[in-house]
Short mmCIF file of C-alpha atoms in Angstrom, two decimals:
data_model
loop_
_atom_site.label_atom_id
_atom_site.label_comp_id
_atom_site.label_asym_id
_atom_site.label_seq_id
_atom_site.Cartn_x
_atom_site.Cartn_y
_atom_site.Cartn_z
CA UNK A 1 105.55 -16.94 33.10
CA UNK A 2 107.79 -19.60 31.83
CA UNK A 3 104.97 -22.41 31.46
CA UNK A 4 101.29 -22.59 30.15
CA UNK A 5 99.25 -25.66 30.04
CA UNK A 6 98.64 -26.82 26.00
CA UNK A 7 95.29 -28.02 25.35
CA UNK A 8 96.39 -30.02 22.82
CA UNK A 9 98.54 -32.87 24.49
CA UNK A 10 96.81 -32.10 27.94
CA UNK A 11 100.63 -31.13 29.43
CA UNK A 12 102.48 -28.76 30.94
CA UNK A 13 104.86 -27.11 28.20
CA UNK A 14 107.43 -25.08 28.58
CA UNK A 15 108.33 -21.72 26.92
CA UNK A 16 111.83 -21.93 25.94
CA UNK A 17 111.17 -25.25 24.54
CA UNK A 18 108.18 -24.26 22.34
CA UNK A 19 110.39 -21.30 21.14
CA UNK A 20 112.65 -24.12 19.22
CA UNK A 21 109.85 -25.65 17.13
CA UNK A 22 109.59 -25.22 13.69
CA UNK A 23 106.62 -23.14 13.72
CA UNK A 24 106.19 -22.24 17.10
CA UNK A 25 102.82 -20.52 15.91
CA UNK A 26 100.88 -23.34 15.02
CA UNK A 27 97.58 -23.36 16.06
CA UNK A 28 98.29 -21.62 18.99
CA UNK A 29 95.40 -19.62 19.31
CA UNK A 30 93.26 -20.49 22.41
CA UNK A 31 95.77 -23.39 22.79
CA UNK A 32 97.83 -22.36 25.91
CA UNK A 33 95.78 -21.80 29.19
CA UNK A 34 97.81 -20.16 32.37
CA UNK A 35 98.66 -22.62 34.78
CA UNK A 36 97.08 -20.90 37.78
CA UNK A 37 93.80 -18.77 36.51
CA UNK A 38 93.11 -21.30 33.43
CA UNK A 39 92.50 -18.48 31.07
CA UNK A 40 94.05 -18.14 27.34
CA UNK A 41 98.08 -16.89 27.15
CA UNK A 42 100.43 -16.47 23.99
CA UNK A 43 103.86 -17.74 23.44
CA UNK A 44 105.87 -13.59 23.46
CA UNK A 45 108.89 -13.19 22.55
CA UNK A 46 109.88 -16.63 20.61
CA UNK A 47 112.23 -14.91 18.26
CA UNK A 48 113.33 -12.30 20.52
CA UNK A 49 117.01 -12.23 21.21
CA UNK A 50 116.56 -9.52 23.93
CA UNK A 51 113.72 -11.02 26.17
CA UNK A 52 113.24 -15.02 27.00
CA UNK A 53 110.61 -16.65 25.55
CA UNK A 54 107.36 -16.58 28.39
CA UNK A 55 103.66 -17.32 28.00
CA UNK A 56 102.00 -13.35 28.80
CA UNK A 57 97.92 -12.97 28.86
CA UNK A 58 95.84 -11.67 26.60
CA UNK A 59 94.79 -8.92 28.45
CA UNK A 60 96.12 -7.50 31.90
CA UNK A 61 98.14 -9.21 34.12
CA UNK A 62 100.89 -9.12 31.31
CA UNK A 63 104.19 -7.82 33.89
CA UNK A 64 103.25 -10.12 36.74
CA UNK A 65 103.54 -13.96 37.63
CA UNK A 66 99.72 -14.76 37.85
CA UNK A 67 100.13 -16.48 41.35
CA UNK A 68 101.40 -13.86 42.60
CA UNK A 69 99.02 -11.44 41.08
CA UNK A 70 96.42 -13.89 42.85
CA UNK A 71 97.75 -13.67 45.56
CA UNK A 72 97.92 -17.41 45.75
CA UNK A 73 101.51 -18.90 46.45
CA UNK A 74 101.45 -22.45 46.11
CA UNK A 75 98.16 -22.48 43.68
CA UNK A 76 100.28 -23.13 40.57
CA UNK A 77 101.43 -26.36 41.50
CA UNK A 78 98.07 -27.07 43.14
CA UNK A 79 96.17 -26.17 40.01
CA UNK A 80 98.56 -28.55 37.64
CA UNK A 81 98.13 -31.30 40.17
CA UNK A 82 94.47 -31.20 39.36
CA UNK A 83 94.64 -30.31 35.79
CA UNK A 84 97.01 -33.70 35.41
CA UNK A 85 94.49 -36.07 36.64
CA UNK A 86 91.07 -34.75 35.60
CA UNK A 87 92.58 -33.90 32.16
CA UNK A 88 95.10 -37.23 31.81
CA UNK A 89 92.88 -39.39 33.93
CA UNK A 90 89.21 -39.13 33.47
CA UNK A 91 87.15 -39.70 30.11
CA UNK A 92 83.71 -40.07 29.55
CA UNK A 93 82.55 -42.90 27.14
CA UNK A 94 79.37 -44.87 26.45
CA UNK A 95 78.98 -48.32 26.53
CA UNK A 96 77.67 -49.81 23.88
CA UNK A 97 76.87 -53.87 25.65
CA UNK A 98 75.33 -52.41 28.65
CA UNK A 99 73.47 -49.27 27.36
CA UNK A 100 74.80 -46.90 29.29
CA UNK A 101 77.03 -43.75 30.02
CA UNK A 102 80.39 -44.24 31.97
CA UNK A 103 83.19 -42.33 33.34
CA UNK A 104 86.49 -43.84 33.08
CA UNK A 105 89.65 -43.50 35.32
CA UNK A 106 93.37 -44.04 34.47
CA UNK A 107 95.80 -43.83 37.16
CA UNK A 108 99.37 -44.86 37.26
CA UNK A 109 100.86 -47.23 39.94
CA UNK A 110 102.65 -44.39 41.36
CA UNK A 111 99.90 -42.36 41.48
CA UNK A 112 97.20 -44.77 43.00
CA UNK A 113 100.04 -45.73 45.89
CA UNK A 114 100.54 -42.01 46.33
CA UNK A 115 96.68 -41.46 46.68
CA UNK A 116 95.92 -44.81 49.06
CA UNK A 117 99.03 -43.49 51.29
CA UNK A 118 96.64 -39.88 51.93
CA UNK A 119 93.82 -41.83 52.00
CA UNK A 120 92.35 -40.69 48.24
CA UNK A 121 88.78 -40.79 47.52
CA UNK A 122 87.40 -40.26 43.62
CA UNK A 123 84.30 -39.13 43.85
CA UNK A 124 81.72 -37.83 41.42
CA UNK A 125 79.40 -34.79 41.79
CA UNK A 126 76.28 -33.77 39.97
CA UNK A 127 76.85 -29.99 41.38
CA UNK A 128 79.67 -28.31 43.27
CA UNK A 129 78.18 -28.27 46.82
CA UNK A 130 76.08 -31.48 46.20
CA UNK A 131 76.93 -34.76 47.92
CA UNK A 132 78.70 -37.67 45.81
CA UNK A 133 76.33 -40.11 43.81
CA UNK A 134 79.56 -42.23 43.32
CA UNK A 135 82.37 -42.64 45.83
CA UNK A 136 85.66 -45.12 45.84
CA UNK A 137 88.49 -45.50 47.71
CA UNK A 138 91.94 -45.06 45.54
CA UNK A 139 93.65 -48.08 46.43
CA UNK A 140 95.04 -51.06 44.21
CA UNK A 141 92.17 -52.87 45.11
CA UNK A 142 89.96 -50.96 43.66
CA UNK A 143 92.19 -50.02 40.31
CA UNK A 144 94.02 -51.83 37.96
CA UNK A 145 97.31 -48.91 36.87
CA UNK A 146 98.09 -47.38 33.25
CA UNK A 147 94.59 -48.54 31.82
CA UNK A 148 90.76 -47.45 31.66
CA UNK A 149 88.45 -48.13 34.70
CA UNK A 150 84.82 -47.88 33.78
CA UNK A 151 82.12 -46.85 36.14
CA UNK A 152 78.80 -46.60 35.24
CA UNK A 153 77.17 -43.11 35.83
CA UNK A 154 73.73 -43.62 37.35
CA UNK A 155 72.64 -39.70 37.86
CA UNK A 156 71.71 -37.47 35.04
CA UNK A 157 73.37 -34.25 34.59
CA UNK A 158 74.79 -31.58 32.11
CA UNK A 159 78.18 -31.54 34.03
CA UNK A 160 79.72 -33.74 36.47
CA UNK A 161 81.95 -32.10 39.70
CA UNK A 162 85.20 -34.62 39.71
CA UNK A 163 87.11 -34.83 43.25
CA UNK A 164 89.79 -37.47 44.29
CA UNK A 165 90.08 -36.41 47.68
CA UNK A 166 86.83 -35.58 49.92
CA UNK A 167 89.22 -32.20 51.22
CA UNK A 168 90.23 -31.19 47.75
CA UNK A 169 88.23 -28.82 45.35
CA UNK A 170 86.34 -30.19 42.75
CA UNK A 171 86.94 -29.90 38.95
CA UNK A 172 84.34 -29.03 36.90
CA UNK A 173 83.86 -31.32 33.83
CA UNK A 174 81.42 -29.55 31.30
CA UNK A 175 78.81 -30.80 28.97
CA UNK A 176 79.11 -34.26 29.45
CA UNK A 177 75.21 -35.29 28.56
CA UNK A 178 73.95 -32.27 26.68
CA UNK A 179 70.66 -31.15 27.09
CA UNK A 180 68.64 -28.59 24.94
CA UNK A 181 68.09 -31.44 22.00
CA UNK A 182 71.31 -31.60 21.38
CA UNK A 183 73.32 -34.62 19.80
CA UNK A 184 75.94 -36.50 21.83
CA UNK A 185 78.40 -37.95 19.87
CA UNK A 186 80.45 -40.88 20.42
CA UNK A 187 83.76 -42.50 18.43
CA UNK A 188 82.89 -46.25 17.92
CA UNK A 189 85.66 -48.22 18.69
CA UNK A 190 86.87 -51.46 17.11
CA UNK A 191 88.49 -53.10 20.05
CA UNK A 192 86.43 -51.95 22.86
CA UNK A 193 83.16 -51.78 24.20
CA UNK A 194 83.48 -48.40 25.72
CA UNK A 195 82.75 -45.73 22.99
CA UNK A 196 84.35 -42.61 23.89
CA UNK A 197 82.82 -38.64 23.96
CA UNK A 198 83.69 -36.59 21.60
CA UNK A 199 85.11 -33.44 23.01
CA UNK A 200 85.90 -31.47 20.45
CA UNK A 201 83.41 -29.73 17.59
CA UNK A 202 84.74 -31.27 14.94
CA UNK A 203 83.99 -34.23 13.19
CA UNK A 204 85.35 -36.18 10.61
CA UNK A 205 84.24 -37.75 7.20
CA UNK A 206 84.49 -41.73 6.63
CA UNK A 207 84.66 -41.75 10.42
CA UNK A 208 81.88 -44.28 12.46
CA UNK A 209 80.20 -42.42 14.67
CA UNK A 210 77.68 -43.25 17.37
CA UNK A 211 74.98 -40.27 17.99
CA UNK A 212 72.64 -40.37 20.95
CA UNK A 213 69.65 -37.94 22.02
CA UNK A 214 66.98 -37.44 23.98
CA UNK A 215 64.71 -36.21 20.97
CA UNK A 216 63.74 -38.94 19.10
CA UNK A 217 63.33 -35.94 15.94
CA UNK A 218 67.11 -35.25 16.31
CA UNK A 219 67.85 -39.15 14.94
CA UNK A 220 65.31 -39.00 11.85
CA UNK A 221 66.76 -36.10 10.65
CA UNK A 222 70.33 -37.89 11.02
CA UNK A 223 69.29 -40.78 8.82
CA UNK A 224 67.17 -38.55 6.34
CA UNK A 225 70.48 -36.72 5.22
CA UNK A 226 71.90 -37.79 2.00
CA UNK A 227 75.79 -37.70 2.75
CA UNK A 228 75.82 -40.07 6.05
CA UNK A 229 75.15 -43.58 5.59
CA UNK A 230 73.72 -45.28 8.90
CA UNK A 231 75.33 -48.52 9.94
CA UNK A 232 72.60 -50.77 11.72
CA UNK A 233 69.04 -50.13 12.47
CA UNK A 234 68.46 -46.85 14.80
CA UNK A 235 67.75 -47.87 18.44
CA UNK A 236 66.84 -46.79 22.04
CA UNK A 237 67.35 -47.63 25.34
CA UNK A 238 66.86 -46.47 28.97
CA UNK A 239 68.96 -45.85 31.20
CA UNK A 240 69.42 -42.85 34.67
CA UNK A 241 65.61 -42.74 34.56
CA UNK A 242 65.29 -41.15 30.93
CA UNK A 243 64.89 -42.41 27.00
CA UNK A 244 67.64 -42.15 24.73
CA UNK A 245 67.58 -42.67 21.16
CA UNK A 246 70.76 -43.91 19.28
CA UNK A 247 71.65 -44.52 15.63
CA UNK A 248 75.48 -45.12 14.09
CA UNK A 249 76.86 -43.33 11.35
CA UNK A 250 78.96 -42.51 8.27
CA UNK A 251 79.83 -38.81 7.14
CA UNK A 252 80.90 -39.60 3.56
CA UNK A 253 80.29 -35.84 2.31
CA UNK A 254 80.17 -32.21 3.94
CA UNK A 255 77.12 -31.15 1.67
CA UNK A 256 75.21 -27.80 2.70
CA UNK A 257 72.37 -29.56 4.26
CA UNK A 258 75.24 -31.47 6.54
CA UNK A 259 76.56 -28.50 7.09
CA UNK A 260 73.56 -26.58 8.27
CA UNK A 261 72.63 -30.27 10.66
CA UNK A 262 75.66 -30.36 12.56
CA UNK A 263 76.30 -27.01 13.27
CA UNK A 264 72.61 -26.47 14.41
CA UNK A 265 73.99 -28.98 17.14
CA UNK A 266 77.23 -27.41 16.95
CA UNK A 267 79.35 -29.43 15.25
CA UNK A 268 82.01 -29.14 12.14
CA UNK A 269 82.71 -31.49 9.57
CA UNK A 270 85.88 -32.28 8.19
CA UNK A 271 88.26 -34.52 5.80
CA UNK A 272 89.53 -37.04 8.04
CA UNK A 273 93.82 -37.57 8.25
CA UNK A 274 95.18 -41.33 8.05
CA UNK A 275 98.14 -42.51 9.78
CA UNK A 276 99.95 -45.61 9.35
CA UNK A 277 102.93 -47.50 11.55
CA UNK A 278 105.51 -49.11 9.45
CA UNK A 279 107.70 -50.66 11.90
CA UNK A 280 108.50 -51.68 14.69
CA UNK A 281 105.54 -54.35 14.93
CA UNK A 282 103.36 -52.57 17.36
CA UNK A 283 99.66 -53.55 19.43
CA UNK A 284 97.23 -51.72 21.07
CA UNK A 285 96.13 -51.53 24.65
CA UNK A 286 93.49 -49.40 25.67
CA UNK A 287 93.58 -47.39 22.75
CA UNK A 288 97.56 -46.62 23.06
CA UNK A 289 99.78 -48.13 20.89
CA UNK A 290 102.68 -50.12 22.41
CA UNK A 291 106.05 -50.49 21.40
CA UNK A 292 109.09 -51.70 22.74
CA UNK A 293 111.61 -49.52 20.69
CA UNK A 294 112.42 -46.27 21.32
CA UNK A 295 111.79 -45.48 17.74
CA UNK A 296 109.44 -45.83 15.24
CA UNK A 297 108.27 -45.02 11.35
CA UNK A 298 105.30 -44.14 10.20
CA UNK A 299 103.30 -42.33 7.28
CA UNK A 300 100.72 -40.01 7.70
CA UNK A 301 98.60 -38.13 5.41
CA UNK A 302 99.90 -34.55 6.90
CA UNK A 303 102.85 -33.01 7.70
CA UNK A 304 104.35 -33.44 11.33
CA UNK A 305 105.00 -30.55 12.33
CA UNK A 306 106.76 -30.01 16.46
CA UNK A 307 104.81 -29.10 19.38
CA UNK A 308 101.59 -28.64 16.89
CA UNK A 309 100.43 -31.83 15.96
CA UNK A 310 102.95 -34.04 17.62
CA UNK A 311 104.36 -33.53 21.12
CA UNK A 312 107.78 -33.92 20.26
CA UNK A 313 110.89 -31.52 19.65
CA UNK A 314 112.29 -30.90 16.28
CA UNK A 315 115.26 -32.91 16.62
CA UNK A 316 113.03 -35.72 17.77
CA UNK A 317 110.83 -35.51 14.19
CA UNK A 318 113.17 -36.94 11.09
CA UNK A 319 111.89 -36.57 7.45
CA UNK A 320 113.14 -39.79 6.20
CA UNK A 321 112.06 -39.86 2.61
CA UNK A 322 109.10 -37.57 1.11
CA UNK A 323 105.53 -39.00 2.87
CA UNK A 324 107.76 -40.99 5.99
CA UNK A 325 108.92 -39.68 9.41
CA UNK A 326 110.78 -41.59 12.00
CA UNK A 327 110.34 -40.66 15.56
CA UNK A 328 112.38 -40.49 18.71
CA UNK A 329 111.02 -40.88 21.86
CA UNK A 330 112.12 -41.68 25.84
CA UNK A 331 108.69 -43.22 27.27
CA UNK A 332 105.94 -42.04 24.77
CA UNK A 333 105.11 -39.67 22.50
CA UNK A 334 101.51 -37.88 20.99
CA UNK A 335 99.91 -37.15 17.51
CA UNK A 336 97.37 -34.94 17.23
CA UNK A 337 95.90 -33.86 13.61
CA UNK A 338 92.08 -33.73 12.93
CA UNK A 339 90.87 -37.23 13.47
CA UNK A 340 94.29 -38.88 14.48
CA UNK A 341 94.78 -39.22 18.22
CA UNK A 342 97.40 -41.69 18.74
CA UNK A 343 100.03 -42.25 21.98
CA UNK A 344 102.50 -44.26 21.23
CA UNK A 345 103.77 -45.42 24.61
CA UNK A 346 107.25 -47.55 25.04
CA UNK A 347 106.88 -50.95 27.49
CA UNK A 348 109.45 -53.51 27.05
CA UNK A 349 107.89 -56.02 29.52
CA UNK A 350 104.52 -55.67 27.95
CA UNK A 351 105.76 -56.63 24.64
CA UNK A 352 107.73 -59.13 26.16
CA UNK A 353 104.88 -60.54 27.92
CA UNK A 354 102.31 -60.35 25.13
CA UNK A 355 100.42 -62.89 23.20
CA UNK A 356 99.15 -62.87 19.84
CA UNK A 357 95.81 -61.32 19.59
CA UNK A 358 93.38 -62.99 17.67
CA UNK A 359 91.31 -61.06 14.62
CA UNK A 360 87.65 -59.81 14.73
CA UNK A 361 85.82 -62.15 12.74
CA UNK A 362 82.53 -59.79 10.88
CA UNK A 363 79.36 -61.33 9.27
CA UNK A 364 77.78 -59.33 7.05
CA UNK A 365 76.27 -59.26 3.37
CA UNK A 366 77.24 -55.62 2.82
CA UNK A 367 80.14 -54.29 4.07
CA UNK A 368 80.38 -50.28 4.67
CA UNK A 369 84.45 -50.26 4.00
CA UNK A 370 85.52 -48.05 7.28
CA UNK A 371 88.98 -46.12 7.23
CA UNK A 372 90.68 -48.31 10.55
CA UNK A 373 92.73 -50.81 8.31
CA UNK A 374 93.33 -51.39 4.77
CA UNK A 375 91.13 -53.79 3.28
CA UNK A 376 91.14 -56.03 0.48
CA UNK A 377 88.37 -58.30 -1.26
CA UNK A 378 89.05 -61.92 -2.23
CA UNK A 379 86.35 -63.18 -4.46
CA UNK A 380 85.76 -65.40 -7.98
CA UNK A 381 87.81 -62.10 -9.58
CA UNK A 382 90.90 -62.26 -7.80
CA UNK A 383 91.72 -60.13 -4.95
CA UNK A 384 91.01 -56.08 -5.29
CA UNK A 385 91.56 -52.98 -2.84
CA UNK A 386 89.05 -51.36 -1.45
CA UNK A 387 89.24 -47.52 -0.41
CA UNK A 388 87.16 -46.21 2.45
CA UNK A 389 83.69 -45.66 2.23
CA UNK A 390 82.92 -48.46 -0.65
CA UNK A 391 80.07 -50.88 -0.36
CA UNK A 392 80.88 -54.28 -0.67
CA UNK A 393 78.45 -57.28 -1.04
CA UNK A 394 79.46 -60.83 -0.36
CA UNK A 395 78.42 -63.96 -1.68
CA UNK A 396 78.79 -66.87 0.46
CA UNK A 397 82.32 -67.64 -1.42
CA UNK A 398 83.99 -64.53 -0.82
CA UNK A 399 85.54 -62.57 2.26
CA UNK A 400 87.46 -59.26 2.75
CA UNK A 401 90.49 -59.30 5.26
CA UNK A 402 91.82 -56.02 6.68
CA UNK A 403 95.01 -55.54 7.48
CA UNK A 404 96.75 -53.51 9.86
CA UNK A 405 100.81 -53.42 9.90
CA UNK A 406 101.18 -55.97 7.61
CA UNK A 407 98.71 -58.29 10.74
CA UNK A 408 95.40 -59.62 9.58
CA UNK A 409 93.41 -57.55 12.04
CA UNK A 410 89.05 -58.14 10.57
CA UNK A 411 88.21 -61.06 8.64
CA UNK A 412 84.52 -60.20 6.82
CA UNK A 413 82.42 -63.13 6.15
CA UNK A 414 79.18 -63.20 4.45
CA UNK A 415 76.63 -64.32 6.19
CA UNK A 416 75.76 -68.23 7.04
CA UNK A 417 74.39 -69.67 10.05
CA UNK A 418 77.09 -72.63 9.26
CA UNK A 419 79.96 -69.96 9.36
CA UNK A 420 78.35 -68.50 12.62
CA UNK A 421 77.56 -71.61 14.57
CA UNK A 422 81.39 -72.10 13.66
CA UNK A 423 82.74 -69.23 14.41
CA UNK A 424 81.03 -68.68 17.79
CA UNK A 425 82.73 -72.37 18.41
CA UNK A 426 86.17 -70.92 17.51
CA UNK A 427 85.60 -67.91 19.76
CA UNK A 428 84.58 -69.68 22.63
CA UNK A 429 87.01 -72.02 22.38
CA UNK A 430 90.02 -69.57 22.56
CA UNK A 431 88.05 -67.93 25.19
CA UNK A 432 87.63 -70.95 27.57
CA UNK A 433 90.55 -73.04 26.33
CA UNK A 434 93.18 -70.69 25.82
CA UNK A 435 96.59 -73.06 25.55
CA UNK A 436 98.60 -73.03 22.21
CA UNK A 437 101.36 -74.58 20.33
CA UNK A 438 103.95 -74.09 17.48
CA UNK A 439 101.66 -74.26 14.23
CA UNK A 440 102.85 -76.70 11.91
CA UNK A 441 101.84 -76.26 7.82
CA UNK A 442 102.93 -80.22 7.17
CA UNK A 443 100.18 -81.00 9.52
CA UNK A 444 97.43 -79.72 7.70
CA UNK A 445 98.31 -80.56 4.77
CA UNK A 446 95.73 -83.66 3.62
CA UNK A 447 92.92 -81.74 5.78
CA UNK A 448 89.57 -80.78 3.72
CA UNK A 449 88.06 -77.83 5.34
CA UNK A 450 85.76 -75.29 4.49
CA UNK A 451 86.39 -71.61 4.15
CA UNK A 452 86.34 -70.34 7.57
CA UNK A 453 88.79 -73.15 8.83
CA UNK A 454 91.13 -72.49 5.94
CA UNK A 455 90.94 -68.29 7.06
CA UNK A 456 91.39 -69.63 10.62
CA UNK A 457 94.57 -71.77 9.60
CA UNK A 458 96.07 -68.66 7.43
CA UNK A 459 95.85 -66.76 10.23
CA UNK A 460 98.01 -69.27 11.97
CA UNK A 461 100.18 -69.05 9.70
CA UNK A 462 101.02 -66.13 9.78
CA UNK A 463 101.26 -65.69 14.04
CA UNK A 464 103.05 -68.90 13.70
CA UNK A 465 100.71 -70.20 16.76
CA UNK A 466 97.41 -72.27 16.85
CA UNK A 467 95.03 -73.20 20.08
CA UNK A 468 95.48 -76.78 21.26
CA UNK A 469 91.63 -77.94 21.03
CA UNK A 470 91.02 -76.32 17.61
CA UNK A 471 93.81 -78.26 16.47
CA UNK A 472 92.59 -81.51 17.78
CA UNK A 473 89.15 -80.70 16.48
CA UNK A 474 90.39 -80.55 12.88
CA UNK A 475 92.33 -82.98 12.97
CA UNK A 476 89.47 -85.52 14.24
CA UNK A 477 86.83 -83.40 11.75
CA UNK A 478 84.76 -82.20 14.49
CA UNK A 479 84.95 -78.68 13.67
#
């Protein structure tokens, strides 16, 4: 067969192209899945120059097209239509505001008009034959395109059946709440509420990590271990008619009692990658990045290597000096390595359209140093760098900005009800009184203002923007 489904990147790839990569072999075991059957196949004959490159089974069924060893015509393209949306569209995620688990649809505008002209339905299954605890009809009403829809899952279950048309067989979706003890794990996002599954068994050190169980036990021995550091107090909450306990979390070290924890609930733990964009200026939205070139350069801590860890041909992938790559791309393009899962997705009228997103403003007294941005301390000593993982304490005259592409993207403040009450009157006035103007240094320039108005006016500075009210407010001292 001349395609296999990858894993990886969640696409349909083909053979001859794979055949071209650099190292057509990496990772590829239990990588590929057949299009029709879903079970494992292996890139033959890459190097061949008698036979064409073609995905072949492990086992049997090696001389045959599976469909029509099935017996199936027309399953192949059935079976990808299926595999693209369950696999590209749904996610699983917890929400951290509401307490509670979610599953999360992403359709394209094509693809919701295609599914309201059949009359779609998405609806959600705790077993194959059982009726739908969740139903919705796929229209635009009902779902904003190209970004996350969260619903909130109010039936408890191992796995969840997954249908988007009442007719249409339903995809199984494994493991989703596991049971037997066992740890759920969740990334913690810094823009979002919604804190995604993991799905893999690996995780990653100086990584924060949400973990959630039904055994209370399960969380004490989490905190007792002497290479994670926990971030907050451990907490629980209730929600589909059960008690969940919940703490967040820091793997700093993969000692042997780690080791022996995680794989008990049958995880891994590994070094985490970094990756960083250089340029073009780039934002996120819904997790992707967003560019409007066609191009872009960035540095990563591993080597990019063709359809392994990035989704991309080898003429696409350009070494330009000894740690930097620069990438070609038509509409987006994937990176997969360890910890790093990052779509870079082209949209010119996005960018265009975009406004200047403010930065998350922290309070805290100690300040766990995560691995999102680079971060630097500014304090009575001058200004110093801080790697991931370091504790930092702050007095009431000292702050830590990360940074993010060159963009201020955290501000850390110690602690002060002052700073707070101030703060949450910034916030809410960007959120309620949204209108800016042209930021002007010269007009600031005989103002006397304390430290969070001064971060607040740096960070105009540098967007070269600054909210209407806020400037009226400091210019009348009321803020």
């Amino acid at each position: 067969m001349d395609k296999a489904f990858d894993s990886v990147f969640q696409r349909e790839v083909d053979a001859l192209e794979l055949s071209k990569s650099i190292e057509p072999l990496y990772g590829t075991q239990f990588r590929y899945q057949c299009l029709c059957c879903g079970e494992e196949v292996f890139l033959a004959a890459a190097e061949s120059s008698e036979k064409s490159p073609h995905f072949r089974h492990r086992r049997g069924n090696n001389d045959i097209e599976c469909e029509r060893y099935l017996g199936q015509p027309g399953a192949l393209e059935r079976y990808v239509s299926i595999r693209k949306h369950t696999m590209d569209s749904i996610g699983f995620c917890f929400n951290i505001d509401h307490m509670t688990f979610e599953i999360s649809l992403t359709l394209s505008d094509k693809d919701i008009s295609n599914y309201a002209e059949n009359g779609g339905q998405f609806s959600l299954h705790t077993k194959y034959n059982a009726p739908a605890f969740f139903s919705m009809p796929i229209n635009r009403g009902n779902l904003i395109p190209d970004t996350g829809n969260y619903y909130t899952i109010s039936e408890y279950s191992n796995d969840y059946y997954v249908s988007f048309n009442a007719e249409s067989t339903k995809t199984l979706c494994e493991n989703v709440l596991k049971r037997n003890s066992k740890l759920n794990i969740y990334r913690i996002s810094q823009s979002s509420n919604h804190y995604k599954r993991i799905v893999s068994d690996i995780l990653y050190t100086n990584y924060c990590y949400l973990a959630i169980s039904e055994n209370e036990d399960n969380i004490k021995e989490l905190i007792a271990l002497q290479s994670t550091e926990i971030d907050g107090e451990p907490f629980k909450f209730f929600t589909q008619g059960r008690q969940f306990f919940a703490v967040r979390f820091v793997i700093y070290s993969a000692d042997y009692s780690a080791k022996i924890y995680f794989q008990k609930h049958e995880f891994r733990v590994e070094k985490s990658e970094s990756m960083d964009i250089l340029w073009p200026p780039v934002f996120t939205r819904d997790e992707d990045v967003i560019t409007e070139s066609d191009n872009v350069f960035i540095l990563p801590s591993f080597e990019l290597i063709p359809h392994g860890n990035i989704d991309a041909n080898g003429m696409d992938v350009k070494k330009v000096c000894s740690d930097v790559y620069e990438l070609t791309f038509n509409e987006r393009v994937t990176i997969c390595e360890k910890n790093i899962q990052c779509r870079i997705v082209k949209d010119e009228k996005t960018i265009l359209g975009s406004t200047y997103e403010e930065p998350e403003i922290i309070h805290a007294d100690k300040y766990i140093v995560p691995d999102t941005y680079d971060y630097f301390i500014f304090d009575k000593n001058g200004c110093d760098h801080l790697v991931a993982g370091a504790k930092a304490y702050l007095s009431e005259t000292d702050h830590i900005l990360g940074y993010k592409n060159g963009h201020v993207r955290v501000i850390v403040l110690a602690t002060s009800k002052k700073t707070t009450d101030k703060k949450k009157l910034i916030n809410d006035i960007i959120k309620y009184h949204p209108q800016s103007e042209p930021f002007e240094p010269d007009d600031f320039m005989e103002i006397v203002a304390d430290e969070a108005i001064l971060l607040y006016l740096e960070n105009c500075y540098r967007s070269g923007q600054i909210n209407t009210v806020i400037k009226k407010y400091i210019k009348e001292g009321l803020i």
